[in-house]
XYZ file of C-alpha atoms in Angstrom:
588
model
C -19.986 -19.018 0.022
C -21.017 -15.934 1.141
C -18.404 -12.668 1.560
C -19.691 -11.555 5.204
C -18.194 -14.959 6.791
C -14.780 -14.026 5.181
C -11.440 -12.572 6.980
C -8.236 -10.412 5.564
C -4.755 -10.979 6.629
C -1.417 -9.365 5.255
C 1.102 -7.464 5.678
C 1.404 -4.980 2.749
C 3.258 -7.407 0.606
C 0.125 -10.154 0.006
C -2.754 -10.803 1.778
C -5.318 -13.728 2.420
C -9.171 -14.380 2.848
C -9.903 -16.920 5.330
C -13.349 -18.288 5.569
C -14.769 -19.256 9.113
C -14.548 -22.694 8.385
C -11.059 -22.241 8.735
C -9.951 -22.546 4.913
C -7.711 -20.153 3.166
C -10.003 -19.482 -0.053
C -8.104 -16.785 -1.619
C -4.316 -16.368 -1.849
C -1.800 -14.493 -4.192
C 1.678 -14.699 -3.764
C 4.205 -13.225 -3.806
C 1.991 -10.397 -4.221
C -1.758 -8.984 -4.418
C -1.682 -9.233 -8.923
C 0.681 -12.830 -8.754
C -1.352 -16.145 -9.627
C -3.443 -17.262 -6.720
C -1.753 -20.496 -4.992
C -5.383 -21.184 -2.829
C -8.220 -20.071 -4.647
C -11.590 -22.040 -4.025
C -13.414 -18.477 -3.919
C -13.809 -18.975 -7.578
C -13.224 -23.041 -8.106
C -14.891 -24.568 -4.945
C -14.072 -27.840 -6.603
C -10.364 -27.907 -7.528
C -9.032 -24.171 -6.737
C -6.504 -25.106 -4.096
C -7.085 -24.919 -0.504
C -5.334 -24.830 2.922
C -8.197 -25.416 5.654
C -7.409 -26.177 9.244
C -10.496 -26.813 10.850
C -12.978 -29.041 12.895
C -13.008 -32.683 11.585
C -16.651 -32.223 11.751
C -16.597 -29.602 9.437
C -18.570 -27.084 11.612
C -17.964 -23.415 11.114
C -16.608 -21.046 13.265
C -16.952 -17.978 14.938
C -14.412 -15.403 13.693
C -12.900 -12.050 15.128
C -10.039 -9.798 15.234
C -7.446 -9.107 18.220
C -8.625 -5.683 19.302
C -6.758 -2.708 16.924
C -4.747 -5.494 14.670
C -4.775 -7.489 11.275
C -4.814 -10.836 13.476
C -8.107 -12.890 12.917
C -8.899 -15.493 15.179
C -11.486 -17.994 14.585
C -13.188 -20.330 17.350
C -14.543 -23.809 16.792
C -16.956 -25.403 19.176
C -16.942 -29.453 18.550
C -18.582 -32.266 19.950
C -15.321 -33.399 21.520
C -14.015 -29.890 22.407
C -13.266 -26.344 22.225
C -10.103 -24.909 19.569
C -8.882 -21.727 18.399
C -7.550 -20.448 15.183
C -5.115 -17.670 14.916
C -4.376 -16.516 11.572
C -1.599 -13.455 10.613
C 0.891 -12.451 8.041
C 4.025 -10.884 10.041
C 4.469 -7.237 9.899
C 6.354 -5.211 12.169
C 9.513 -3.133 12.589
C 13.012 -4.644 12.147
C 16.553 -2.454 12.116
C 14.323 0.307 11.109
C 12.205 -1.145 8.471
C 9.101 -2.785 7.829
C 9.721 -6.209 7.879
C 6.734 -8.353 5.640
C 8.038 -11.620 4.826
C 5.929 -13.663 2.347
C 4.655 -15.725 5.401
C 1.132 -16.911 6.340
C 1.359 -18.176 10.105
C -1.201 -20.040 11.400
C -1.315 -21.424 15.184
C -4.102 -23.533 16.840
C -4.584 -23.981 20.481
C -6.914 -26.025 22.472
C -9.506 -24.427 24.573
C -11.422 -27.025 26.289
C -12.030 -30.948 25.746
C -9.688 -33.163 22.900
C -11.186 -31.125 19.958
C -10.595 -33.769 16.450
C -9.409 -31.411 13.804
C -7.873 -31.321 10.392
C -5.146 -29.812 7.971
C -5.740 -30.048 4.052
C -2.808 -28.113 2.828
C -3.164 -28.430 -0.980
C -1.805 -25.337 -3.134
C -2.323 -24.769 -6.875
C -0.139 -23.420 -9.644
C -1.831 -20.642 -10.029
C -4.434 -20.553 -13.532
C -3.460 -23.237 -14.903
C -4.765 -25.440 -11.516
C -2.233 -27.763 -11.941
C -0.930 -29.358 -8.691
C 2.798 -28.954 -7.440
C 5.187 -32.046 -6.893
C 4.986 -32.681 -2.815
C 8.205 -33.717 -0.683
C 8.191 -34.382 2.375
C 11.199 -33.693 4.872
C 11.302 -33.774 8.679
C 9.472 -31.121 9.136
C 8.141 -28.957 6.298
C 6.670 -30.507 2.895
C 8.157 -28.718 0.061
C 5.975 -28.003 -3.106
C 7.977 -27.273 -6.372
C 6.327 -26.067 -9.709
C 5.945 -22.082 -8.124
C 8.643 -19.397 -9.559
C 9.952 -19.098 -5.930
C 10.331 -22.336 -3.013
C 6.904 -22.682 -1.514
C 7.029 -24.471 2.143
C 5.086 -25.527 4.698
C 6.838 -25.894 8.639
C 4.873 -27.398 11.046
C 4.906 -29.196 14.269
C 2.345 -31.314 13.395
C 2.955 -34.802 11.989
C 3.262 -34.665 8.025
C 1.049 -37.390 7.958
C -2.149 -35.582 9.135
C -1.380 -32.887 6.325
C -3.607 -34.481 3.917
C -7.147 -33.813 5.792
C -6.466 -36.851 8.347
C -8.173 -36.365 11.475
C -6.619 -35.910 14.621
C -6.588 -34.959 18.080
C -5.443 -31.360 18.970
C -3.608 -31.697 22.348
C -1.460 -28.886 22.548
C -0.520 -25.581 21.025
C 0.653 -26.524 17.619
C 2.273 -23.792 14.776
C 2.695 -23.655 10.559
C 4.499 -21.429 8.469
C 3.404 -21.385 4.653
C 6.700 -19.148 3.598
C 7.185 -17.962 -0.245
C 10.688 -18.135 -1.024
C 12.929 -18.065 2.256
C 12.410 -21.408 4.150
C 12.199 -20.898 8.577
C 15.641 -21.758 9.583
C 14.888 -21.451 13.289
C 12.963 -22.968 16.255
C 9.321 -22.785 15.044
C 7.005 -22.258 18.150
C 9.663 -19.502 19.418
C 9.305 -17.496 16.207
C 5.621 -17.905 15.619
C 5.268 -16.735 19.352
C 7.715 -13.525 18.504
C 6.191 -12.735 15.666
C 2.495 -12.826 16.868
C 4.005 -10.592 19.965
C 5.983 -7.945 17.553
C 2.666 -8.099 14.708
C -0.017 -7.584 16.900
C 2.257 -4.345 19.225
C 3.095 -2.960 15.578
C -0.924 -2.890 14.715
C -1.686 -1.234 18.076
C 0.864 0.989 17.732
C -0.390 2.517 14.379
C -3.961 2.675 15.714
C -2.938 4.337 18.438
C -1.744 6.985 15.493
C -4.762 7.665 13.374
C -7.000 10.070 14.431
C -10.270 8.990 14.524
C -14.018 10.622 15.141
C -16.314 9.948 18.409
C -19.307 8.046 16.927
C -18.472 5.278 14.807
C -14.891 4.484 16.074
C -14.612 1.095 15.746
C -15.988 0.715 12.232
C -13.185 3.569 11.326
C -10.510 1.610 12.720
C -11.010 -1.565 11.268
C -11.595 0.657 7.880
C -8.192 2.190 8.650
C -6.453 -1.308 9.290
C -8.048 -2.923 6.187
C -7.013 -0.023 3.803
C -3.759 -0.571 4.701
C -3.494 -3.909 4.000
C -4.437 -2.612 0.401
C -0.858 -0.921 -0.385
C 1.833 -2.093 -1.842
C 4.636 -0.825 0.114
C 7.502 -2.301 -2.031
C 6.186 0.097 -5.254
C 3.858 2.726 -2.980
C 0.966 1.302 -5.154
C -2.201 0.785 -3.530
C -4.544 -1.860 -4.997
C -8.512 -1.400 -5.623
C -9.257 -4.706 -4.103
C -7.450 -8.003 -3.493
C -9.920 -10.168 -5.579
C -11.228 -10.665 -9.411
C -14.561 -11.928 -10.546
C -16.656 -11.611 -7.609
C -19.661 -10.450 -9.849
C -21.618 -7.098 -8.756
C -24.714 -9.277 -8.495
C -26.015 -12.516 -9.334
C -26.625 -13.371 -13.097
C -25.137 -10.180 -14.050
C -21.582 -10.934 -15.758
C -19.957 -7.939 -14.705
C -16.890 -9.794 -12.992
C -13.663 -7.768 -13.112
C -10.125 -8.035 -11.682
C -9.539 -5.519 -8.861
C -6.080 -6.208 -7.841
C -4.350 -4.160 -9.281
C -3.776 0.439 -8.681
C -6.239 2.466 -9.758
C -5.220 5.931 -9.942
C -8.474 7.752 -9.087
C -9.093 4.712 -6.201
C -5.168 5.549 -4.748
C -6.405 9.190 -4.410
C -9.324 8.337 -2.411
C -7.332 6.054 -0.233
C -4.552 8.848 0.257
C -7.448 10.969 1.217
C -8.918 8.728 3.806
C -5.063 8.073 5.418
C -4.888 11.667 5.606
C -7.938 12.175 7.423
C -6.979 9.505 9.677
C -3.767 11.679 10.101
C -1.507 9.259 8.647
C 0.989 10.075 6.075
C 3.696 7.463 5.090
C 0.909 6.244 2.580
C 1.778 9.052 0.515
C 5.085 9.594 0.755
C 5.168 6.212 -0.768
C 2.873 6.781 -3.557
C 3.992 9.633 -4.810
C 7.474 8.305 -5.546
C 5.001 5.671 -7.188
C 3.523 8.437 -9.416
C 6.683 10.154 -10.117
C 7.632 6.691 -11.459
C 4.613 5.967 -14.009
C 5.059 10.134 -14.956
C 8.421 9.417 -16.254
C 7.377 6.543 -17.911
C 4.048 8.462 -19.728
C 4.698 10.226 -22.972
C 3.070 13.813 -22.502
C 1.677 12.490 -19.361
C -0.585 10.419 -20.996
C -1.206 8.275 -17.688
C -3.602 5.165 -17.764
C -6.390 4.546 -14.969
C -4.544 1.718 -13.715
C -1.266 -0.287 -13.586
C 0.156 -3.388 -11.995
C 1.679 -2.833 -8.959
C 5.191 -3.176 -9.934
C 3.592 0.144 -12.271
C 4.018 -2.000 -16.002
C 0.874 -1.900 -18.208
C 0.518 -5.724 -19.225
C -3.260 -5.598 -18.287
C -4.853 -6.974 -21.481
C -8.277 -8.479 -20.200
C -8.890 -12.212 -20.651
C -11.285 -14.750 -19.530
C -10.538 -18.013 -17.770
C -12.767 -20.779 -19.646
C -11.941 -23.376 -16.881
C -12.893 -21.280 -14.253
C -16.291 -21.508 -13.048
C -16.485 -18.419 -10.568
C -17.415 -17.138 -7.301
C -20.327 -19.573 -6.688
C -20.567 -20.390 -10.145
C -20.827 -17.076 -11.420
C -18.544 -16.518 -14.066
C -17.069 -15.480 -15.957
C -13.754 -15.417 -14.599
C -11.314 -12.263 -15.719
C -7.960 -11.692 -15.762
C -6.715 -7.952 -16.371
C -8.479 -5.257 -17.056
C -9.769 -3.903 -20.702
C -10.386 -0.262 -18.316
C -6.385 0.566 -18.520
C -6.051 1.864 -22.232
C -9.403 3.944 -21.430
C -9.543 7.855 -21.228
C -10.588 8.768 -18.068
C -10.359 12.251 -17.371
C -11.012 12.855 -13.831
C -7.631 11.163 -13.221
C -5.872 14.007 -13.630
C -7.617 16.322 -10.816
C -7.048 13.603 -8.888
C -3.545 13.154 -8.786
C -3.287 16.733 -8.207
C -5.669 16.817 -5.627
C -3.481 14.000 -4.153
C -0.134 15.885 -3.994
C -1.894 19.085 -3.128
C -1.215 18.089 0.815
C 2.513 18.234 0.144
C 2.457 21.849 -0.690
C -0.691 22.661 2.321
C 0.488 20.911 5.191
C 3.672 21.669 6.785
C 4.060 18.511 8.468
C 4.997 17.395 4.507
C 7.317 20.108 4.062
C 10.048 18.027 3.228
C 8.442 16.174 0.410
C 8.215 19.487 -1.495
C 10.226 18.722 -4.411
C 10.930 20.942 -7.437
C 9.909 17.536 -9.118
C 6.629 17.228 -7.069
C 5.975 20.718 -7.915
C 6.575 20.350 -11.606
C 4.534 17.245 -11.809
C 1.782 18.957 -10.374
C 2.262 22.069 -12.707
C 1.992 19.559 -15.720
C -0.850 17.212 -14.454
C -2.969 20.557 -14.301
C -2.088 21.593 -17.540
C -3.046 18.036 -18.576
C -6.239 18.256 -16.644
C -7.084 21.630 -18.038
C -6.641 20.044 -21.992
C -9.028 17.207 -21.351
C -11.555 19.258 -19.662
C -15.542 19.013 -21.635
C -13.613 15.701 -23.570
C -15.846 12.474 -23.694
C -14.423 9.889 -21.700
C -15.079 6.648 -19.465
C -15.462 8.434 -16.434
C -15.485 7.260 -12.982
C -17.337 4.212 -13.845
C -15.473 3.047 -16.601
C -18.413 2.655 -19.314
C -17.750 0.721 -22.215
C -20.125 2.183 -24.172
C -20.273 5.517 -26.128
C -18.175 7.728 -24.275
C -19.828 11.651 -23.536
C -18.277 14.512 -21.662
C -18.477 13.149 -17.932
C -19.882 15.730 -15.401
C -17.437 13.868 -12.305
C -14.573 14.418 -14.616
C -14.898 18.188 -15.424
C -15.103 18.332 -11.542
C -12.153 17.117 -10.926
C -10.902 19.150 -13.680
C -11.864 22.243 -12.364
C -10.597 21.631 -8.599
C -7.464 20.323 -9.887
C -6.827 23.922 -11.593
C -8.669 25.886 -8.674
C -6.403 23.538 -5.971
C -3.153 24.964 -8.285
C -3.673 28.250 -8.449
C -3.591 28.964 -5.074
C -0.627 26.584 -4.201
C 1.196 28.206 -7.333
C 0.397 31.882 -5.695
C 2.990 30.721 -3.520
C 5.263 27.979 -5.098
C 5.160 29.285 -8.593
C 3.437 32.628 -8.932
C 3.702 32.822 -12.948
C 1.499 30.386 -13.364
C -1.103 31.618 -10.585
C -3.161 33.764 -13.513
C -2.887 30.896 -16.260
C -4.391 28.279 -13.240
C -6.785 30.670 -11.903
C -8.310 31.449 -15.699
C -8.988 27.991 -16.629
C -10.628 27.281 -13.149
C -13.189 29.759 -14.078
C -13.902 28.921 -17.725
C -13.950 25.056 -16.179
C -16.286 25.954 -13.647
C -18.391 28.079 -15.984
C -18.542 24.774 -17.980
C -19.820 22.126 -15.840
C -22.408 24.987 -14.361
C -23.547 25.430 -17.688
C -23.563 21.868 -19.010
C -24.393 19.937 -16.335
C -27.684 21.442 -14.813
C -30.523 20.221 -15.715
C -33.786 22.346 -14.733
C -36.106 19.456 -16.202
C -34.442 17.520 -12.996
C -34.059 20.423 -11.108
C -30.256 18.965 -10.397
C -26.864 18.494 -11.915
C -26.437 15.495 -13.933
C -24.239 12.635 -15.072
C -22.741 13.970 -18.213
C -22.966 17.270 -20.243
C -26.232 18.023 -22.085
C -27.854 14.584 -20.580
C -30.645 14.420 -18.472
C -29.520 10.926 -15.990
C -28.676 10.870 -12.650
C -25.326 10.039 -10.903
C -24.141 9.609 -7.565
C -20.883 10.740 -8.155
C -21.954 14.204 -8.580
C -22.716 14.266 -4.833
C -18.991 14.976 -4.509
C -19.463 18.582 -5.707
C -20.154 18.849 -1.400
C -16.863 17.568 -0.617
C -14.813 19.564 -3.685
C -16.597 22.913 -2.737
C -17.750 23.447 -6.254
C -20.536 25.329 -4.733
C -20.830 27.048 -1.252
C -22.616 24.104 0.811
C -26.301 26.192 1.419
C -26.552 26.765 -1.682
C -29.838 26.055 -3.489
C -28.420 24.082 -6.158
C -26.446 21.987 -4.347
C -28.855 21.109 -2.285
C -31.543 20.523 -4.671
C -28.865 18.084 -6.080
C -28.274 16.037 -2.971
C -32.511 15.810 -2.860
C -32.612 14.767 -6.347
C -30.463 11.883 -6.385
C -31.003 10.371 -2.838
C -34.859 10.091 -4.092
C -33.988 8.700 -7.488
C -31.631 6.515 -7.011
C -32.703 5.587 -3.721
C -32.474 1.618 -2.825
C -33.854 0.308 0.307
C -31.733 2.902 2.323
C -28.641 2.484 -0.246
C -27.968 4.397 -3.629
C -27.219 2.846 -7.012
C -24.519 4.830 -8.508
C -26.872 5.653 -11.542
C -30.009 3.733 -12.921
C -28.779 4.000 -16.651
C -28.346 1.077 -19.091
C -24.649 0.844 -19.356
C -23.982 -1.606 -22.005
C -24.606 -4.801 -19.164
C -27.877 -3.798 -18.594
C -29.608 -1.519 -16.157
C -27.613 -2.024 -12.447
C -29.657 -3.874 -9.832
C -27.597 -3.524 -6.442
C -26.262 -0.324 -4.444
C -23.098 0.749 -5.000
C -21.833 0.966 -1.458
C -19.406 4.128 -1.775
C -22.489 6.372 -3.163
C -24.723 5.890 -0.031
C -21.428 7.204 1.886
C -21.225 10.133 -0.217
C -24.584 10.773 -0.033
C -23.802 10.946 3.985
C -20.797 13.036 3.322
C -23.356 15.928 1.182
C -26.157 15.283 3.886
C -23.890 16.377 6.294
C -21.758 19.044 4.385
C -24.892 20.826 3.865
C -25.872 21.136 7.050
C -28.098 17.957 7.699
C -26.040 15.680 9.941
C -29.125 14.529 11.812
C -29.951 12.792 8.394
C -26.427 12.175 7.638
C -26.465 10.294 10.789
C -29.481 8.387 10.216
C -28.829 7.368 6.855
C -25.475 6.123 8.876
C -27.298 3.728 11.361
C -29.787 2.880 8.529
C -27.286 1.241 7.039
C -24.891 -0.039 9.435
C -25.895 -3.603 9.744
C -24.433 -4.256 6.225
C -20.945 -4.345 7.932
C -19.734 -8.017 7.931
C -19.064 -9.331 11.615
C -15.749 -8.533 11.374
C -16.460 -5.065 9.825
C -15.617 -5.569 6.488
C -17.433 -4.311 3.183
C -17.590 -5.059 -0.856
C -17.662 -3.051 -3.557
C -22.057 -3.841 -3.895
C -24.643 -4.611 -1.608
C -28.002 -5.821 -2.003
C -30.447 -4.762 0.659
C -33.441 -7.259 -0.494
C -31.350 -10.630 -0.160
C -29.594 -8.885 1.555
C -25.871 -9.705 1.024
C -22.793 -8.066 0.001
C -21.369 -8.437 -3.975
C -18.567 -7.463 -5.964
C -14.464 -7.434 -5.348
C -13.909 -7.948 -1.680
C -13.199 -6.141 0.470
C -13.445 -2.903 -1.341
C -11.353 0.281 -1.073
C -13.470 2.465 -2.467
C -16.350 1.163 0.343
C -14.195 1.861 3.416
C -12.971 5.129 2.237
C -16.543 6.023 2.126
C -17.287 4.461 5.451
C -14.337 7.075 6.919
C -15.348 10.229 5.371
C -18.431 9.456 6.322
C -17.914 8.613 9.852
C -15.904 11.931 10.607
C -18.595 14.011 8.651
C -21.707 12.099 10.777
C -20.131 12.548 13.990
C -19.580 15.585 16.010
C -16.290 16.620 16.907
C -14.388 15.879 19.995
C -14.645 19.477 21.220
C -18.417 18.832 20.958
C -18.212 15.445 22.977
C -15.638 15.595 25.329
């Protein structure tokens, strides 16, 4: 199975991967970090499936409705011509989002008397066990799940079981969690397709996006979404564990579940996009794990609901995405330090207090929270730590981290100038001394660049976001010499690796898609978007058909790797899209 001929559904309450054979490989309900029900993306053998599909078993060819979350797929047969349409409902209902726990998928004939199937057969979860099946007239009920989980369909319960039949008319199911349909099926599938697919054009219609490279921002934009939580205001990494970052490499980790640092970027991306209920959300999220945190002691990552029971295990059963265990579930990451986490969430309420259009969110609770996640930042500043990419080896003073250090005090002391001018001196100081520090520590004239962590002398892409943070003015020689330094040494057949270290799993062996975007982000910060753009195009035909991207990406095979599809990957696609292309003043 390969990630590039997989779709996302959902609705901000679960989502689904559908491959373009027409089966439902991945599926957690009743949200992204539950138990998967279908999940023969990492047991191809006996994970649980729901495939609707050709009886022939050919493939299909998938795409989305233009500016929505609704994937079709089209099967061409010997004996004729069918479509399937795939969505979770999402749309606007007395005022509020409305997101049942409901996969809908319809099938329509196109041409001929197309013989097709439906193999609806859900797991309990890990354990793989199946559920008890009943039949009634029109649904099959299957009991074992913490919550009712039932299938409605028009179609006879008998061909439910991977019989073959003939498709001769437009035919509907409804795999609901918990609340059963209780009206006339092909009436509500048809409403809710209608009201899903206006309320996805409608928010497109809302973001802001650049000239060049529009419609790989949008679908970006759509699939981020689908990434938060809006029940909590969490926003997950990814939707998947285990996918492995390349073959033979064991480094398989669970992804579904809210990375601080990851929520930043995402906030970051929606606000470039000009969209802002994202944040609203999450910060009441934040303000909900600070009052939970002794002394603001706040982990990298919780579970969406924001508990902590993320202990890391491995599933022995399990053999893995293609056989490529193992198979994890949590995350041993949460009880790390991780500095930079700290800039970050200040960085990400820093829009309440600069942009008037968030006026209203500007709290005396926001404000304090901010006040005291800079002070926090400021303490851990120089400290070893984790860092960005989580090492689980001997930790060392991160350069990323004191980065985000220093711009969460420099970001404060001009917002408390303002909103809390006796601290404007004490914020101001320790920007200084902070950015004194990393200057100091982090250059390395042997490499003639700033490195990966104080007094060392490797590499990292994540120091390319000194460009975006304004750490230094963007001509100047340093910076540049920087950018230069690490696009030629960790260079990968057009991508970057996001450092060529040995980090306990061995040396890495695929590019780290996010770094080849920030790479494009410096290139064009600096002046170069010629080269920003080319590195763009360079790399373009990595995109999945349906525009999608993973966390890795392997341009010799090449094929995409690692938890899919990837926040962190379409953020970088966005930033990098506005910063490659001119501006609509230049274009229009």
């Amino acid at each position: 199975m390969r990630l590039e001929d997989l779709g996302l559904v959902g609705n901000c309450q679960f989502s689904a991967l559908i491959h373009n054979s027409g089966e439902v490989v991945w599926c957690c309900l009743p949200r992204f970090d539950s138990e998967p029900v279908f999940s023969t993306l990492l047991d191809s053998a006996d994970g649980g499936r729901f495939n609707v599909g050709p009886a022939s078993g050919e493939t299909g060819r998938q795409r989305y409705r233009a500016n929505t979350n609704i994937l079709e797929t089209i099967f061409k047969t010997e004996t004729g011509t069918f479509k399937v349409i795939d969505f979770v409902p999402r749309f606007m209902h007395f005022d509020r989002a409305f997101r049942p726990k409901q996969l809908i998928r319809i099938v329509e004939p196109i041409s001929g008397a197309p013989r097709m199937i439906v193999h609806c057969d859900p797991r309990l979860g890990w354990s793989k066990e199946k559920p008890h099946r009943e039949n009634g007239s029109h649904h099959v009920r299957y009991s074992g799940f913490a919550s009712q989980l039932r299938l409605t369909t028009d179609i006879p319960l008998s061909y439910l079981e991977g019989q073959p039949f003939t498709l001769t008319g437009r035919q509907c199911m409804v795999l609901a969690w918990g609340a059963p349909v209780e009206e006339p099926l092909a009436p509500l599938c048809e409403r809710f397709l209608n009201e899903t697919s206006r309320y996805w054009e409608r928010w497109v219609k809302q973001c802001d996006i650049p000239p060049m490279f529009q419609q790989e921002v949008i679908r970006s934009a759509l699939t981020l979404k689908l990434h938060c939580f809006e029940d909590t205001g969490a926003i997950i990494a990814s939707m998947t564990t285990s996918i492995p970052e390349s073959t033979g490499s064991g480094r398989t980790w669970d992804y579904r579940y809210c990375w601080l640092r990851d929520s930043y970027y995402v906030l970051n991306a929606f606000g470039v996009l000009g969209q802002f209920e994202e944040r609203e959300q999450f910060v009441q999220y934040l303000l909900n794990l600070a009052g939970g945190a002794k002394d603001l002691n706040l982990s990298p990552l919780y579970r969406v609901d924001g508990s902590q029971n993320l202990e890391e295990s491995i599933l022995k059963n399990w053999p893995g995405y293609n056989g490529e265990g193992p198979v994890r579930v949590g995350n041993g990451a949460a009880p790390q330090a991780q500095n930079d986490i700290f800039g970050e969430m200040v960085l990400a309420l820093t829009p309440i207090f600069r942009d008037e259009r968030m006026s209203a969110e500007r709290t005396p609770a926001a404000l304090q929270l901010m006040i005291e996640l800079t002070r926090k930042a400021i303490s851990v500043s120089g400290s070893p730590d984790a860092g960005i990419w989580e090492y689980r080896t001997e930790l060392k003073p991160q350069t990323f981290s004191g980065l985000m250090c220093w711009a969460a005090a420099d970001r404060m002391s001009s917002i408390a100038e303002i909103h809390a001018p006796s601290h404007a001196a004490e914020f101001r100081t320790a920007a200084a001394q902070i950015h004194a520090e990393v200057w100091r520590k982090s250059w390395s004239a042997k490499r003639n660049s700033f490195v990966g962590h104080y007094g060392g002398e490797d590499l990292d892409a994540s120091v390319l976001q000194m460009a975006r943070l304004r750490f230094l003015p963007s001509d100047h020689p340093q910076l540049i010499s920087t950018i230069d330094a690490i696009h030629k040494d960790l260079a990968m057949g057009g991508w970057l690796q996001r450092y060529s270290l040995n980090d306990g799993f061995g040396k890495p062996s695929v590019a780290f898609v996010i770094c080849t975007f920030w790479l494009i982000e410096a290139l064009a910060a600096a002046g170069r978007r010629d080269q920003a753009r080319a590195v763009f195009e360079r790399i373009h035909p990595a995109l999945s058909a349906l525009g999608l991207l993973s966390e890795d990406f392997d341009p010799i095979e090449p094929r995409m790797w690692g938890n899919f599809p990837q926040t962190y990957s379409h953020v970088g696609l966005i930033h990098a899209a506005f910063a490659a292309s001119p501006q609509w003043s230049e274009v229009l």
